[in-house]
GROMACS .gro file of C-alpha atoms in nm:
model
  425
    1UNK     CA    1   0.000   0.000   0.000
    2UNK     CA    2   0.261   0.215   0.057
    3UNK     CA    3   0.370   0.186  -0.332
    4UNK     CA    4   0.067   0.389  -0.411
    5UNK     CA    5   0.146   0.657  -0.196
    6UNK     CA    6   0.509   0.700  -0.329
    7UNK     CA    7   0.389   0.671  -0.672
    8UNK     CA    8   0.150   0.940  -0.630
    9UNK     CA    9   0.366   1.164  -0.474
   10UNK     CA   10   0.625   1.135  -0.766
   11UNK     CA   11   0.331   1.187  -1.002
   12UNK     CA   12   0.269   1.477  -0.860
   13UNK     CA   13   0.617   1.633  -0.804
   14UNK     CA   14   0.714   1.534  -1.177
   15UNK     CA   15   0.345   1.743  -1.266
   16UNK     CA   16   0.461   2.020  -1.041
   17UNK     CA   17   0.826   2.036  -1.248
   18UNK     CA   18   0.633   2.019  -1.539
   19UNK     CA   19   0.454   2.306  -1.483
   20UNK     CA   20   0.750   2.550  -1.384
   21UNK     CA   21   0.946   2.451  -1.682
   22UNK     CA   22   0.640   2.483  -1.866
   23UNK     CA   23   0.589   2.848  -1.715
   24UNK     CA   24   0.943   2.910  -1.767
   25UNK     CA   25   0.910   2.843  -2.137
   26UNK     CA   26   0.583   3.083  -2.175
   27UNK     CA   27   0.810   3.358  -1.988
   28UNK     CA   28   1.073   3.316  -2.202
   29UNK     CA   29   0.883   3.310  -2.550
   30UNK     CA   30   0.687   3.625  -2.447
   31UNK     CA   31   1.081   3.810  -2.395
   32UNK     CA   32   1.170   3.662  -2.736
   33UNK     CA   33   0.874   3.816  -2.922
   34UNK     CA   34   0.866   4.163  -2.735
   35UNK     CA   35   1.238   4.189  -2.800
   36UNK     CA   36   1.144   4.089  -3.199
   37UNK     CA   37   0.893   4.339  -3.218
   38UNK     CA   38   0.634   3.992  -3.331
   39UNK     CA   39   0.353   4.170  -3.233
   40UNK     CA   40   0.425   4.527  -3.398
   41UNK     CA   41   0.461   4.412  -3.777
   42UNK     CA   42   0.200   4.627  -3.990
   43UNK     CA   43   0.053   4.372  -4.162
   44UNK     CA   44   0.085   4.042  -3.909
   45UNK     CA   45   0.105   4.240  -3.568
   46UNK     CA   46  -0.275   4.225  -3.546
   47UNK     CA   47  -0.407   3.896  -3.607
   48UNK     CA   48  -0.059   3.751  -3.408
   49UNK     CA   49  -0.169   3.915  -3.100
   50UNK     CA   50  -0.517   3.780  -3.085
   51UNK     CA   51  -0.442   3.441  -3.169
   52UNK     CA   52  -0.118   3.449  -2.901
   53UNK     CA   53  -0.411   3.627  -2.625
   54UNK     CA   54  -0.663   3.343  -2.681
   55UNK     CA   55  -0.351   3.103  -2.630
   56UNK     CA   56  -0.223   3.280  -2.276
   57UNK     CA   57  -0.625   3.294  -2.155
   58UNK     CA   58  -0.683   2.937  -2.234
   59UNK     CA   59  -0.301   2.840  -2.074
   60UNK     CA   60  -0.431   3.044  -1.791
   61UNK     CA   61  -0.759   2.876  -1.725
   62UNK     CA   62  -0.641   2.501  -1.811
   63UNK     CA   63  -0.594   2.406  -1.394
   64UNK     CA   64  -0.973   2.546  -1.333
   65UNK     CA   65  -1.142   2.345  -1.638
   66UNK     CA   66  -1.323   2.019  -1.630
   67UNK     CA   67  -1.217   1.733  -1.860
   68UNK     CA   68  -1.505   1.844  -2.107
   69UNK     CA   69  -1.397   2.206  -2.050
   70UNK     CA   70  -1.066   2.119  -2.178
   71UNK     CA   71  -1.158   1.979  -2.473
   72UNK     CA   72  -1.385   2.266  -2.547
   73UNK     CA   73  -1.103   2.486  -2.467
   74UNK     CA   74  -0.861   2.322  -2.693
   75UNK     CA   75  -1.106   2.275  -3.011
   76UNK     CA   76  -1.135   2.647  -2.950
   77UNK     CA   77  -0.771   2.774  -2.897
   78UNK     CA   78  -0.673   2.541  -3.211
   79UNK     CA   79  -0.960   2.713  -3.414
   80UNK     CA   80  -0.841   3.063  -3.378
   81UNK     CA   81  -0.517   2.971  -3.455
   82UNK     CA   82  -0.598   2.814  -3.783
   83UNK     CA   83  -0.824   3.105  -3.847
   84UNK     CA   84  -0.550   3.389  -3.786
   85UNK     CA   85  -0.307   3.145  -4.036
   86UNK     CA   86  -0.592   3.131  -4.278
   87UNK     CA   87  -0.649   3.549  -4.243
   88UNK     CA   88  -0.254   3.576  -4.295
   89UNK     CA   89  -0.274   3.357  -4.572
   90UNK     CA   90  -0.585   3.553  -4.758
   91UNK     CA   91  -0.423   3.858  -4.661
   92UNK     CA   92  -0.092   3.738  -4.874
   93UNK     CA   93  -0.320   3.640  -5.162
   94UNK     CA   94  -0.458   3.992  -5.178
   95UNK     CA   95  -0.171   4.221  -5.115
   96UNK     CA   96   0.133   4.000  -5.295
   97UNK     CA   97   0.461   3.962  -5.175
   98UNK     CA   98   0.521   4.155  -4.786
   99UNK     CA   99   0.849   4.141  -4.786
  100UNK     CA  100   1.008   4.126  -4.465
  101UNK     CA  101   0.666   4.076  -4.288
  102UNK     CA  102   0.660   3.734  -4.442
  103UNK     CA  103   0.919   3.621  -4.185
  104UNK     CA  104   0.777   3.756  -3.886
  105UNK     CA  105   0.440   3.521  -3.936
  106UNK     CA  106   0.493   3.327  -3.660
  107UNK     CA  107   0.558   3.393  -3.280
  108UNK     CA  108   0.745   3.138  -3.032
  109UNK     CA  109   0.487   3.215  -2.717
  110UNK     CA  110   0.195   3.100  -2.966
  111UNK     CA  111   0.371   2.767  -3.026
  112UNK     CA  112   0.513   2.738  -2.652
  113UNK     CA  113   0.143   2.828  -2.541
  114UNK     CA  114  -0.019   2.568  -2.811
  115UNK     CA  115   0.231   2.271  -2.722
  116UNK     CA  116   0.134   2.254  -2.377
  117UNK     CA  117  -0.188   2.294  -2.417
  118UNK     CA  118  -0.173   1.984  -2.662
  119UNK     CA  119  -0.031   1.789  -2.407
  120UNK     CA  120  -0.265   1.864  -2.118
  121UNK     CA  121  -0.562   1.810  -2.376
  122UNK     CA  122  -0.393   1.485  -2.437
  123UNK     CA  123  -0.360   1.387  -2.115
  124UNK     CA  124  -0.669   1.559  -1.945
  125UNK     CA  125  -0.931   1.598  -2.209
  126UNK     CA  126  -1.232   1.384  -2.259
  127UNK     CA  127  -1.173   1.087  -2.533
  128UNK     CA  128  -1.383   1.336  -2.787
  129UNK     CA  129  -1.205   1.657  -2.658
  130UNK     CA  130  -0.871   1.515  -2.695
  131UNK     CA  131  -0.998   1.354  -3.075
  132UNK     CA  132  -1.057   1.666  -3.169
  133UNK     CA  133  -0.873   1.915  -2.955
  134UNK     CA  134  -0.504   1.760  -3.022
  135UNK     CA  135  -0.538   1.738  -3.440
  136UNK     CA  136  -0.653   2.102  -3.424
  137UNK     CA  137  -0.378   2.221  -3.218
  138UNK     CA  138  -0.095   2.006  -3.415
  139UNK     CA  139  -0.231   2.146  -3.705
  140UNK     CA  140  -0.232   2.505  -3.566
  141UNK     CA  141   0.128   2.498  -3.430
  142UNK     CA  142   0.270   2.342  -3.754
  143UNK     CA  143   0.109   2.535  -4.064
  144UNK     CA  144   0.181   2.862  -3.898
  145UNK     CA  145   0.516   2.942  -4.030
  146UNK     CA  146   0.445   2.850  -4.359
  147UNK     CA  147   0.109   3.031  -4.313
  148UNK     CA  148   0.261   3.278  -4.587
  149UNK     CA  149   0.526   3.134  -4.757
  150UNK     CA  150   0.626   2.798  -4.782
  151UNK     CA  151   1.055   2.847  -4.766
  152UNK     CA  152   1.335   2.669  -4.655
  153UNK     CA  153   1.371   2.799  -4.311
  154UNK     CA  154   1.003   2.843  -4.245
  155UNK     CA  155   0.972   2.453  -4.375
  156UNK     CA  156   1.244   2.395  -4.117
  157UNK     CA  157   1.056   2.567  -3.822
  158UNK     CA  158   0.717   2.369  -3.912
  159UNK     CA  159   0.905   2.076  -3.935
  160UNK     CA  160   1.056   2.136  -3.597
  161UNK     CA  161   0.768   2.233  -3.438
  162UNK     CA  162   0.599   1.921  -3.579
  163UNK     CA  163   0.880   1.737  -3.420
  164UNK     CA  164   0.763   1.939  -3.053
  165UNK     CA  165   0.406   1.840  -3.122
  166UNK     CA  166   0.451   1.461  -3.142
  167UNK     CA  167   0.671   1.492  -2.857
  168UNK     CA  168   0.379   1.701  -2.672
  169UNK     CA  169   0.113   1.452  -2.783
  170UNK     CA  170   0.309   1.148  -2.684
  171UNK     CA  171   0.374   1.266  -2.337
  172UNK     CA  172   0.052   1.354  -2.282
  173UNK     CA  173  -0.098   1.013  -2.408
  174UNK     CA  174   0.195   0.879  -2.208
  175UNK     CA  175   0.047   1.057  -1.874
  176UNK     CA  176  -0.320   0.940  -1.956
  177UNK     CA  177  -0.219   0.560  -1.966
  178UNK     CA  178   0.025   0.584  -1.689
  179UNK     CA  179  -0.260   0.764  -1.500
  180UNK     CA  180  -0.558   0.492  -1.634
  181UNK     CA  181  -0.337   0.176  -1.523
  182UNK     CA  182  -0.292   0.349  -1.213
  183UNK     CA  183  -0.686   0.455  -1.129
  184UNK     CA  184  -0.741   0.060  -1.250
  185UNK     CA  185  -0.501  -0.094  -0.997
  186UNK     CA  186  -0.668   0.152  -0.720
  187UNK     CA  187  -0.959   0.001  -0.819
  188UNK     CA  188  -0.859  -0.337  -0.827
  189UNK     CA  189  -0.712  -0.267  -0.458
  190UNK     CA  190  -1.029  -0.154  -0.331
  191UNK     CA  191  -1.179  -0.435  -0.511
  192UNK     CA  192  -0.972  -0.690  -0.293
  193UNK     CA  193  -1.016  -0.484   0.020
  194UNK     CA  194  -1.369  -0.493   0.016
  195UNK     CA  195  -1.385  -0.865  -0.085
  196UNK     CA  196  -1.160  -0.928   0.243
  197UNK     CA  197  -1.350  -0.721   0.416
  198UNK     CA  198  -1.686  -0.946   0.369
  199UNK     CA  199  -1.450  -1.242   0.465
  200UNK     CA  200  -1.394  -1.084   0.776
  201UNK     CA  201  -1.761  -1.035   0.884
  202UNK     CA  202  -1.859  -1.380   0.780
  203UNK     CA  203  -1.568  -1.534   1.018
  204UNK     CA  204  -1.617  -1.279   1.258
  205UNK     CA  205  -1.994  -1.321   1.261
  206UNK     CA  206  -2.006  -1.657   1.260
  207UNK     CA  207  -1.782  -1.687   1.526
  208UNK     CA  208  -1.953  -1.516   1.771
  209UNK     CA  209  -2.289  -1.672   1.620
  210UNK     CA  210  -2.170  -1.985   1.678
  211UNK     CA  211  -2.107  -1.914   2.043
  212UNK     CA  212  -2.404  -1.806   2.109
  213UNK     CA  213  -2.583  -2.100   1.974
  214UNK     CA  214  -2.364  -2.309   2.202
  215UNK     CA  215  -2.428  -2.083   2.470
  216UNK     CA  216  -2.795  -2.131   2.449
  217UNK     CA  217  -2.819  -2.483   2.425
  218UNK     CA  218  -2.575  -2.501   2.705
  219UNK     CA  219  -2.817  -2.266   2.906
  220UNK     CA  220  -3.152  -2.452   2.824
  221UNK     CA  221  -2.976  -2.779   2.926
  222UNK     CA  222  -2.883  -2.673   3.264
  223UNK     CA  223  -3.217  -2.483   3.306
  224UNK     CA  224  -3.433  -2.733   3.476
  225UNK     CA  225  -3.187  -2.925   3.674
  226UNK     CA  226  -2.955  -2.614   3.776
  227UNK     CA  227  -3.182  -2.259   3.693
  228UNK     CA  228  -2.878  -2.104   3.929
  229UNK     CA  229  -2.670  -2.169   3.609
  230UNK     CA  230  -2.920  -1.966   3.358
  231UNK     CA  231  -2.842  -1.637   3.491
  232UNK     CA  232  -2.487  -1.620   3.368
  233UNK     CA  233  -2.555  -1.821   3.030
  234UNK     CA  234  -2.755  -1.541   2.955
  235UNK     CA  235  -2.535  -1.293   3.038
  236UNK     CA  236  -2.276  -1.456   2.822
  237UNK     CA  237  -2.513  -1.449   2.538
  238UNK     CA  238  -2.576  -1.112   2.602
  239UNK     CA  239  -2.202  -1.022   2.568
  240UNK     CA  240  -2.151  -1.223   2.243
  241UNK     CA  241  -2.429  -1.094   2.065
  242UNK     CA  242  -2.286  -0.709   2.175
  243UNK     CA  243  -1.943  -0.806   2.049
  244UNK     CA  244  -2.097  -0.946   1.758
  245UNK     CA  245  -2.276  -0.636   1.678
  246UNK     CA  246  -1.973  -0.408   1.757
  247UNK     CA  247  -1.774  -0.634   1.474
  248UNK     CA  248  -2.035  -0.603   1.195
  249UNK     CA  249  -2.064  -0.213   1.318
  250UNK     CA  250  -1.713  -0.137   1.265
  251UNK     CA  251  -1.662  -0.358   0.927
  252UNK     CA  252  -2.013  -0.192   0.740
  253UNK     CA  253  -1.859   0.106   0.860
  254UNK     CA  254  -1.522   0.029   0.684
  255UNK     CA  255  -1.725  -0.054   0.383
  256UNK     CA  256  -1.887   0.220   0.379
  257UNK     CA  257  -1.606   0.466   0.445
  258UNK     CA  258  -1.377   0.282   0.147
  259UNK     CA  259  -1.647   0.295  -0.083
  260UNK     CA  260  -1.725   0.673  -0.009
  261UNK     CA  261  -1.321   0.731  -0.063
  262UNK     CA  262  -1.299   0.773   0.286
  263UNK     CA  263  -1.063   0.475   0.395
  264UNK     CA  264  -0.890   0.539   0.041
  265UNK     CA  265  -0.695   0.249  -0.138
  266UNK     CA  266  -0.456   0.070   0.121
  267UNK     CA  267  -0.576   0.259   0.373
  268UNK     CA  268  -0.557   0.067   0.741
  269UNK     CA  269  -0.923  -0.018   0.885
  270UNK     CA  270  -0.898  -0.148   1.180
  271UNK     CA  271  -1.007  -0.521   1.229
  272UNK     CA  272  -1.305  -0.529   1.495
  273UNK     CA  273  -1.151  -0.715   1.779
  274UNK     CA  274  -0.769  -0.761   1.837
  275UNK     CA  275  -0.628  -0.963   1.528
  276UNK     CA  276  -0.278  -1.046   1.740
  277UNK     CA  277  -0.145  -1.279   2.038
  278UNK     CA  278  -0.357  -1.142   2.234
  279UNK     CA  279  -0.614  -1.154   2.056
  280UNK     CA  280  -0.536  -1.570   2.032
  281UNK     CA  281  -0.534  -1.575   2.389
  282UNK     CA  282  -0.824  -1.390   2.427
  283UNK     CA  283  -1.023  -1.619   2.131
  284UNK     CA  284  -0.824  -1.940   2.388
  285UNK     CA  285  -1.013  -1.758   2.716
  286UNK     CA  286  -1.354  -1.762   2.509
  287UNK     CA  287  -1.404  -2.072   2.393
  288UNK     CA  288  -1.714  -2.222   2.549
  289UNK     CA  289  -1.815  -2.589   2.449
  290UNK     CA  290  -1.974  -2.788   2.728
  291UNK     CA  291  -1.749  -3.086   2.860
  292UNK     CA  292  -1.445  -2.960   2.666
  293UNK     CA  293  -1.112  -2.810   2.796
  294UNK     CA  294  -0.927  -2.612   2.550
  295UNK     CA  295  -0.507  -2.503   2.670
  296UNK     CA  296  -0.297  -2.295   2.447
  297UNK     CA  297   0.073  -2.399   2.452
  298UNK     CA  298   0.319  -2.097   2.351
  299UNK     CA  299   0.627  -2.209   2.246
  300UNK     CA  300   0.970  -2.018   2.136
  301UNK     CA  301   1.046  -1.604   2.112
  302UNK     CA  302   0.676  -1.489   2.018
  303UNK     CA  303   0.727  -1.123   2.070
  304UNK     CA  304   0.841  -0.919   1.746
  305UNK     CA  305   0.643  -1.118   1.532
  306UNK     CA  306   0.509  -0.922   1.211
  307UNK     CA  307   0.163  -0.787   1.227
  308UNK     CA  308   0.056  -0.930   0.948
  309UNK     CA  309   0.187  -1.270   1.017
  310UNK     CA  310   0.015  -1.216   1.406
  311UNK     CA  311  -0.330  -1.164   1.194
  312UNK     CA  312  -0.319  -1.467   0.990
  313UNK     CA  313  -0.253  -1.697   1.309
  314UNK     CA  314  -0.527  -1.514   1.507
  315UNK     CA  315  -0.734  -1.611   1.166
  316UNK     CA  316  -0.647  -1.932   1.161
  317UNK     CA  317  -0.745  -1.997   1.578
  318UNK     CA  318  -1.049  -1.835   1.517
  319UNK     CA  319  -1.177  -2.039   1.216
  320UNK     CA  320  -1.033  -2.347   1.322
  321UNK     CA  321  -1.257  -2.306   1.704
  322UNK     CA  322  -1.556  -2.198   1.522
  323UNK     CA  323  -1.551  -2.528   1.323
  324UNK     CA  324  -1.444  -2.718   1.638
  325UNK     CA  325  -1.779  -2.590   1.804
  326UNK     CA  326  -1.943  -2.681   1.479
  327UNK     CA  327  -1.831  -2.950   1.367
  328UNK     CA  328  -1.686  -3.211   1.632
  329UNK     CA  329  -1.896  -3.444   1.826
  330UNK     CA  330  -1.792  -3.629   2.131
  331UNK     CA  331  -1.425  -3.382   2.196
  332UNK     CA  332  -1.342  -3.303   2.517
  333UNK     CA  333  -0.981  -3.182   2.465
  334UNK     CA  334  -0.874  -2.939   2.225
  335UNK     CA  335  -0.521  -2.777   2.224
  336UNK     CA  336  -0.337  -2.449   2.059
  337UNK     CA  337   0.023  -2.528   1.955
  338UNK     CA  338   0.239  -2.153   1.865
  339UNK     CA  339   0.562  -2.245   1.760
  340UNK     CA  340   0.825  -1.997   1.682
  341UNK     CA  341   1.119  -2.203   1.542
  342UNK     CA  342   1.514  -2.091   1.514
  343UNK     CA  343   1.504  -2.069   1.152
  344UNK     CA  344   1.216  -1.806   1.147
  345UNK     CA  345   0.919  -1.944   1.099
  346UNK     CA  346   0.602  -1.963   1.304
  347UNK     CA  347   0.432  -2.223   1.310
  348UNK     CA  348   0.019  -2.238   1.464
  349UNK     CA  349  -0.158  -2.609   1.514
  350UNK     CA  350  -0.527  -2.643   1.654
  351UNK     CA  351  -0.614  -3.016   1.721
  352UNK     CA  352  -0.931  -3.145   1.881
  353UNK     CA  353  -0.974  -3.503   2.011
  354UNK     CA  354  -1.382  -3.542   1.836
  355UNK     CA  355  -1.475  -3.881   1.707
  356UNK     CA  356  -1.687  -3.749   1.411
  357UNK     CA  357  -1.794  -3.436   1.204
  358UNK     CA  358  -2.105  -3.400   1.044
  359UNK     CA  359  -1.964  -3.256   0.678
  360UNK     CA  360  -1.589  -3.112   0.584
  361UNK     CA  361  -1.561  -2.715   0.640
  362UNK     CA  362  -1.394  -2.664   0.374
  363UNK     CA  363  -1.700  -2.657   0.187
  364UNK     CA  364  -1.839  -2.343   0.056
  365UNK     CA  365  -1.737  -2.021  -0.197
  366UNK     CA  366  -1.441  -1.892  -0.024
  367UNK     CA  367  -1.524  -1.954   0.307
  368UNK     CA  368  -1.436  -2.146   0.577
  369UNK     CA  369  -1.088  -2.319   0.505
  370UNK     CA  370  -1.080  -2.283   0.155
  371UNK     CA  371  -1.061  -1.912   0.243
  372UNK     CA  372  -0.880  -1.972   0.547
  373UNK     CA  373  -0.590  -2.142   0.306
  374UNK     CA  374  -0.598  -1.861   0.044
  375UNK     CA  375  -0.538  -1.628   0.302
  376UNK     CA  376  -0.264  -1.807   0.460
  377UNK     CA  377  -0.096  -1.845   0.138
  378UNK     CA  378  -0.099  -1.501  -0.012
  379UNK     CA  379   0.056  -1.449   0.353
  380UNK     CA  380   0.334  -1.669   0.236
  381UNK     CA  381   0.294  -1.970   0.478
  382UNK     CA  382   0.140  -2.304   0.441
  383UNK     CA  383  -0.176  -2.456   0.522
  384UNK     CA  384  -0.308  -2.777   0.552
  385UNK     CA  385  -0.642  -2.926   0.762
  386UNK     CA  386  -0.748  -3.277   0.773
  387UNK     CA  387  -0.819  -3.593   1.025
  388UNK     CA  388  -0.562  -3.665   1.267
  389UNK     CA  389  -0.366  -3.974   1.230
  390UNK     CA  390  -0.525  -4.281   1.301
  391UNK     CA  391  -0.267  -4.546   1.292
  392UNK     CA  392  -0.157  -4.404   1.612
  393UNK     CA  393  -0.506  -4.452   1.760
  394UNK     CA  394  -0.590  -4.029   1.735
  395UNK     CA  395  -0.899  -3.904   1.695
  396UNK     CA  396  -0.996  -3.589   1.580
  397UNK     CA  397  -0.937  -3.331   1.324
  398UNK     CA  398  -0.656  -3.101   1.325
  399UNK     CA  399  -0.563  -2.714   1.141
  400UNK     CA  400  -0.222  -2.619   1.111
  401UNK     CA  401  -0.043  -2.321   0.928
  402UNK     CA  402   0.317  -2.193   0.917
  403UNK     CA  403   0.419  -1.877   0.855
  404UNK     CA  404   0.775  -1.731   0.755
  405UNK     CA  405   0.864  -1.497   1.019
  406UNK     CA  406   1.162  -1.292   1.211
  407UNK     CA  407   1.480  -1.518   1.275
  408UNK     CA  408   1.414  -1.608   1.596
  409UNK     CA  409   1.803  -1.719   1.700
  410UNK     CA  410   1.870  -1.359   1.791
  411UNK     CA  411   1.611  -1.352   2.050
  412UNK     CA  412   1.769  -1.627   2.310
  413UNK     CA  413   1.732  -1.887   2.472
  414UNK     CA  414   1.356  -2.056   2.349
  415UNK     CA  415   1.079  -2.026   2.617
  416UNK     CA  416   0.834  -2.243   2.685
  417UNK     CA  417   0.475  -2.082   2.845
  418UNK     CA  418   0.162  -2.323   2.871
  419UNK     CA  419  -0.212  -2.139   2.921
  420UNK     CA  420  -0.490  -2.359   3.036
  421UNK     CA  421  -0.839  -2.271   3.002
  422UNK     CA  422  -0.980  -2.278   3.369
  423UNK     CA  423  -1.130  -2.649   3.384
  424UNK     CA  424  -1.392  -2.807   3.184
  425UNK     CA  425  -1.614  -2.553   3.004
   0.00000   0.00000   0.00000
């Protein structure tokens, strides 16, 4: 995400230097023709200095005009300066030769003006602006100086300044791609940011959903033989359903504010509970399936992992006890392995002791642990999910992921710290 920023900003400081060079240019054509006296000729003076006027106002205006306006602006500046090389041209045709007049048909802050406006029509106009705009303007900037005569130098300065418009019109078809591709891969950010985004709710809903179905089965089990018990089933439900409401608050509300252009693309939304260890321990402290005793087992330096890395594992815990509360029948045990290794990687392992499972959880469009093992792998870990191994007599299903993080030999010595959920839930 942070591409897109830098990108922009050199965008826009290579469009700033374009614009003081360009400025410097305009200054320095209008010196050249005062000091020539362009605009003083008998005969050309006149029609020179309106079409060079209509040229500055439109250079002037360009930053205030719409896309459309541009393209108006440029079918218009390109108009009058065909129409002032036409006049010059009638003019020649009535009066004969005009002697030294005939070299002084041309000024260089008309073509300075007209080349930049051909390449900000090319890059700014609409697609019909720009179609009609740029072959005006080329045409306007090149038949000038031989507007009157057709010689060897003035066939040398249209040629030339043919040279400067392809140049102009290339850069500023140039800047429109460039500027397209970029809008597109924006887009196709936003795209994928939204897309994760609905990922996110489904888990997160579902999540707490599934707890609270637990919950209340757990609640109207216990209700006629211990009603003492209801009370704080309830209030557990209660809780669930608020956190569950707080998570699809905040991601409609990141939706909402990246579609609007608020978030922006690669913008940071943040995730609607804690995404890192602690929110693994916290997912660990949760978990609520009657008769079963879940224990997280943190192993190796954990600290300094990479946030991103710390999101997919809490990801992977969370998907991996939603299907566990789903899914398995008959488990009483179910254990969280984090691993940090020497080499670098971290390494995450959920494994439940059930005897059966109603349907795989894989199943589904992107959900569940298809989606969970996209995720994982764009991450650039590995993921794998499946029964545990029953030639050693285990039961049960188990999720695992690793994950290339820090090297952990710099941290120490490798410490060991068990959690244990308190007792049988």
């Amino acid at each position: 995400m942070r591409s897109l920023s830098l990108s922009s900003g050199r965008a826009a400081a290579l469009a700033r230097a374009g614009g003081v060079i360009a400025a410097c240019a305009a200054v320095t054509a209008v010196l050249l023709d005062m000091r020539m006296g362009t605009f003083r000729q008998p005969v050309t003076g006149a029609p020179l200095l309106i079409s060079a006027a209509a040229a500055a106002v439109v250079l002037v205006l360009l930053a205030r005009l719409s896309a459309a306006g541009v393209g108006w602006a440029a079918c218009g500046v390109g108009t009058v300066s065909l129409g002032c090389s036409v006049a010059l041209r009638l003019h020649v045709d009535g009066a004969g030769d005009l002697g030294p007049a005939a070299s002084s048909a041309y000024g260089a802050f008309e073509a300075v003006a007209l080349l930049v406006i051909l390449l900000i029509c090319a890059r700014r106009a609409t697609p019909v602006g720009a179609a009609f705009g740029a072959p005006l303007l080329t045409a306007g900037v090149v038949l000038r100086p031989v507007a009157i005569r057709a010689q060897e130098g003035s066939v040398t300065v249209a040629l030339f300044l043919a040279l400067l418009a392809g140049a102009a019109l290339a850069a500023g078809l140039t800047s429109r791609l460039v500027a397209a591709a970029r809008e597109q891969r924006d887009e196709r950010i936003r795209l994928d940011q939204r897309i994760g985004f609905a990922r996110d709710l489904h888990d997160y809903v579902a999540h707490h959903v599934t707890g609270i179905i637990v919950q209340a089965q757990g609640a109207r089990a216990i209700a006629a033989k211990n009603p003492d018990l209801v009370q704080p089933a309830l209030e557990l439900i209660e809780q669930t359903g608020a956190e569950a409401l707080e998570s699809m608050r905040r991601m409609v509300g990141a939706l909402r504010d990246e579609a609007g252009g608020g978030a922006g693309a690669g913008a940071a939304v943040a995730l609607p509970v804690d995404s890192g260890l602690d929110g693994v321990r916290s997912l660990v402290d949760g978990f609520a399936l009657p008769d079963t005793r879940i224990r997280l087992v943190e192993r190796g330096p954990l600290d300094g992992i990479p946030a991103e890395v710390t999101s997919s594992i809490h990801r992977v815990v969370m998907e991996a006890l939603t299907n566990v509360t789903r899914h398995s029948h008959s488990c009483d045990t179910v254990e969280v392995l984090l691993t940090a290794v020497p080499t670098g990687t971290v390494d995450v392992e959920i494994r439940d002791n059930g005897h059966a499972r109603r349907s795989t959880p894989s199943s589904g469009n992107g959900y569940g642990l298809r989606g969970l093992r996209e995720r994982v792998t764009l991450a650039g870990g590995t993921f794998r999910a499946g029964p545990r191994n029953g030639d050693r007599g285990e039961t049960g299903w188990t999720v695992a992921a690793s994950f290339p993080g820090r090297a952990a030999a710099s941290s120490g010595g490798a410490s060991d710290c068990r959690a244990e959920s308190g007792g049988t839930r």
